[in-house]
Amino acid sequence: MLSFPEAAELADEVRRLFEDLQQAHDAAPGGLYAPPMDVVEREDSLEVVMDLAGVSPEDVRVLFKNNTLVIAGCKWPAGASTLPATAYHLVERSFGRFARAVRITATLDLAGARATMTEGELRVRLPRLNAGHEFVIPIEKVV
């Protein structure tokens, strides 16, 4: 669990990420968006997969700080969605800001971390440090 100072610092980072995204679009998004996410443990890595259909890679930020992976961004309404309508027959799509955080306790090789986005799916791969390697630790005789 995050301590209060860590949580406050993480909240400040997310706020800065949102400000960066807002400046890039020169507009403020409305509402909140909660994309679904999976965290998968593999032998040599952890992988976080998030559904981000309709979100541009430029509108997503991935940050690792204080043993927490943060994925923040914004799903902007498509051009047609911003046109005035006389009536909506069905409204199911969500738009707006999103931020998801995952606390990770594994020892990771952050220099080898990679994020890719293909066909609306973000994948963040966090390789484990020394994953799958066995180390024999010699016992020293103390006199």
GROMACS .gro file of C-alpha atoms in nm:
model
  143
    1MET     CA    1   0.000   0.000   0.000
    2LEU     CA    2   0.124   0.350  -0.080
    3SER     CA    3   0.209   0.581   0.206
    4PHE     CA    4   0.048   0.925   0.210
    5PRO     CA    5   0.359   1.105   0.074
    6GLU     CA    6   0.396   0.844  -0.203
    7ALA     CA    7   0.026   0.867  -0.292
    8ALA     CA    8   0.038   1.248  -0.299
    9GLU     CA    9   0.349   1.241  -0.519
   10LEU     CA   10   0.184   0.992  -0.756
   11ALA     CA   11  -0.129   1.209  -0.773
   12ASP     CA   12   0.090   1.508  -0.866
   13GLU     CA   13   0.253   1.302  -1.144
   14VAL     CA   14  -0.087   1.202  -1.284
   15ARG     CA   15  -0.202   1.565  -1.269
   16ARG     CA   16   0.110   1.666  -1.468
   17LEU     CA   17   0.041   1.391  -1.724
   18PHE     CA   18  -0.315   1.521  -1.772
   19GLU     CA   19  -0.190   1.880  -1.808
   20ASP     CA   20   0.058   1.763  -2.074
   21LEU     CA   21  -0.219   1.587  -2.268
   22GLN     CA   22  -0.455   1.883  -2.235
   23GLN     CA   23  -0.191   2.123  -2.376
   24ALA     CA   24  -0.130   1.890  -2.670
   25HIS     CA   25  -0.500   1.916  -2.767
   26ASP     CA   26  -0.561   2.271  -2.646
   27ALA     CA   27  -0.888   2.149  -2.495
   28ALA     CA   28  -1.016   1.986  -2.181
   29PRO     CA   29  -1.177   1.643  -2.215
   30GLY     CA   30  -1.509   1.584  -2.046
   31GLY     CA   31  -1.583   1.299  -1.811
   32LEU     CA   32  -1.387   1.000  -1.698
   33TYR     CA   33  -1.308   0.685  -1.890
   34ALA     CA   34  -1.217   0.350  -1.733
   35PRO     CA   35  -1.053   0.117  -1.987
   36PRO     CA   36  -1.032  -0.251  -1.889
   37MET     CA   37  -0.689  -0.385  -1.798
   38ASP     CA   38  -0.522  -0.722  -1.739
   39VAL     CA   39  -0.200  -0.787  -1.547
   40VAL     CA   40  -0.034  -1.111  -1.656
   41GLU     CA   41   0.258  -1.275  -1.480
   42ARG     CA   42   0.499  -1.462  -1.704
   43GLU     CA   43   0.813  -1.654  -1.615
   44ASP     CA   44   1.043  -1.374  -1.729
   45SER     CA   45   0.821  -1.065  -1.709
   46LEU     CA   46   0.502  -0.895  -1.605
   47GLU     CA   47   0.273  -0.775  -1.881
   48VAL     CA   48  -0.002  -0.518  -1.850
   49VAL     CA   49  -0.259  -0.516  -2.130
   50MET     CA   50  -0.516  -0.239  -2.164
   51ASP     CA   51  -0.797  -0.196  -2.417
   52LEU     CA   52  -0.764   0.151  -2.568
   53ALA     CA   53  -0.971   0.137  -2.886
   54GLY     CA   54  -0.999   0.482  -3.038
   55VAL     CA   55  -0.711   0.623  -2.834
   56SER     CA   56  -0.405   0.757  -3.010
   57PRO     CA   57  -0.062   0.650  -2.874
   58GLU     CA   58   0.019   1.023  -2.846
   59ASP     CA   59  -0.262   1.056  -2.592
   60VAL     CA   60  -0.122   0.792  -2.354
   61ARG     CA   61   0.156   0.821  -2.097
   62VAL     CA   62   0.319   0.530  -1.914
   63LEU     CA   63   0.513   0.601  -1.596
   64PHE     CA   64   0.680   0.378  -1.336
   65LYS     CA   65   0.745   0.541  -1.000
   66ASN     CA   66   0.759   0.419  -0.638
   67ASN     CA   67   0.694   0.056  -0.744
   68THR     CA   68   0.375   0.165  -0.919
   69LEU     CA   69   0.299   0.149  -1.290
   70VAL     CA   70   0.071   0.434  -1.397
   71ILE     CA   71  -0.103   0.447  -1.734
   72ALA     CA   72  -0.282   0.775  -1.795
   73GLY     CA   73  -0.434   0.933  -2.098
   74CYS     CA   74  -0.739   1.065  -2.268
   75LYS     CA   75  -0.992   0.928  -2.512
   76TRP     CA   76  -1.118   1.219  -2.717
   77PRO     CA   77  -1.459   1.211  -2.889
   78ALA     CA   78  -1.441   1.136  -3.261
   79GLY     CA   79  -1.519   1.423  -3.497
   80ALA     CA   80  -1.867   1.292  -3.574
   81SER     CA   81  -1.948   1.266  -3.203
   82THR     CA   82  -1.900   1.639  -3.154
   83LEU     CA   83  -2.165   1.735  -3.412
   84PRO     CA   84  -2.498   1.844  -3.269
   85ALA     CA   85  -2.762   1.574  -3.281
   86THR     CA   86  -3.138   1.608  -3.265
   87ALA     CA   87  -3.168   1.280  -3.073
   88TYR     CA   88  -2.954   0.990  -2.962
   89HIS     CA   89  -3.096   0.643  -3.007
   90LEU     CA   90  -2.818   0.470  -2.814
   91VAL     CA   91  -2.515   0.603  -2.625
   92GLU     CA   92  -2.262   0.347  -2.496
   93ARG     CA   93  -1.918   0.482  -2.583
   94SER     CA   94  -1.719   0.658  -2.314
   95PHE     CA   95  -1.472   0.942  -2.351
   96GLY     CA   96  -1.254   1.142  -2.118
   97ARG     CA   97  -0.950   1.111  -1.896
   98PHE     CA   98  -0.828   0.784  -1.753
   99ALA     CA   99  -0.557   0.683  -1.510
  100ARG     CA  100  -0.492   0.330  -1.389
  101ALA     CA  101  -0.225   0.238  -1.136
  102VAL     CA  102  -0.085  -0.105  -1.052
  103ARG     CA  103   0.141  -0.163  -0.751
  104ILE     CA  104   0.425  -0.400  -0.847
  105THR     CA  105   0.646  -0.573  -0.594
  106ALA     CA  106   0.862  -0.778  -0.832
  107THR     CA  107   1.223  -0.679  -0.902
  108LEU     CA  108   1.220  -0.543  -1.256
  109ASP     CA  109   1.467  -0.447  -1.526
  110LEU     CA  110   1.309  -0.109  -1.605
  111ALA     CA  111   1.573  -0.030  -1.868
  112GLY     CA  112   1.428  -0.320  -2.069
  113ALA     CA  113   1.062  -0.217  -2.025
  114ARG     CA  114   0.867  -0.173  -2.348
  115ALA     CA  115   0.522  -0.036  -2.433
  116THR     CA  116   0.354  -0.107  -2.766
  117MET     CA  117   0.015  -0.014  -2.902
  118THR     CA  118  -0.145  -0.216  -3.180
  119GLU     CA  119  -0.505  -0.221  -3.299
  120GLY     CA  120  -0.637  -0.047  -2.988
  121GLU     CA  121  -0.446  -0.260  -2.739
  122LEU     CA  122  -0.166  -0.123  -2.520
  123ARG     CA  123   0.089  -0.376  -2.395
  124VAL     CA  124   0.346  -0.282  -2.134
  125ARG     CA  125   0.613  -0.549  -2.080
  126LEU     CA  126   0.821  -0.523  -1.765
  127PRO     CA  127   1.103  -0.779  -1.768
  128ARG     CA  128   1.200  -0.935  -1.438
  129LEU     CA  129   1.554  -0.879  -1.320
  130ASN     CA  130   1.751  -1.206  -1.335
  131ALA     CA  131   1.434  -1.393  -1.429
  132GLY     CA  132   1.483  -1.764  -1.470
  133HIS     CA  133   1.850  -1.748  -1.370
  134GLU     CA  134   1.971  -1.956  -1.084
  135PHE     CA  135   2.247  -1.820  -0.865
  136VAL     CA  136   2.438  -2.038  -0.627
  137ILE     CA  137   2.554  -1.835  -0.330
  138PRO     CA  138   2.868  -1.978  -0.175
  139ILE     CA  139   2.881  -2.010   0.201
  140GLU     CA  140   3.189  -1.861   0.355
  141LYS     CA  141   3.343  -2.024   0.653
  142VAL     CA  142   3.378  -1.770   0.933
  143VAL     CA  143   3.655  -1.837   1.179
   0.00000   0.00000   0.00000
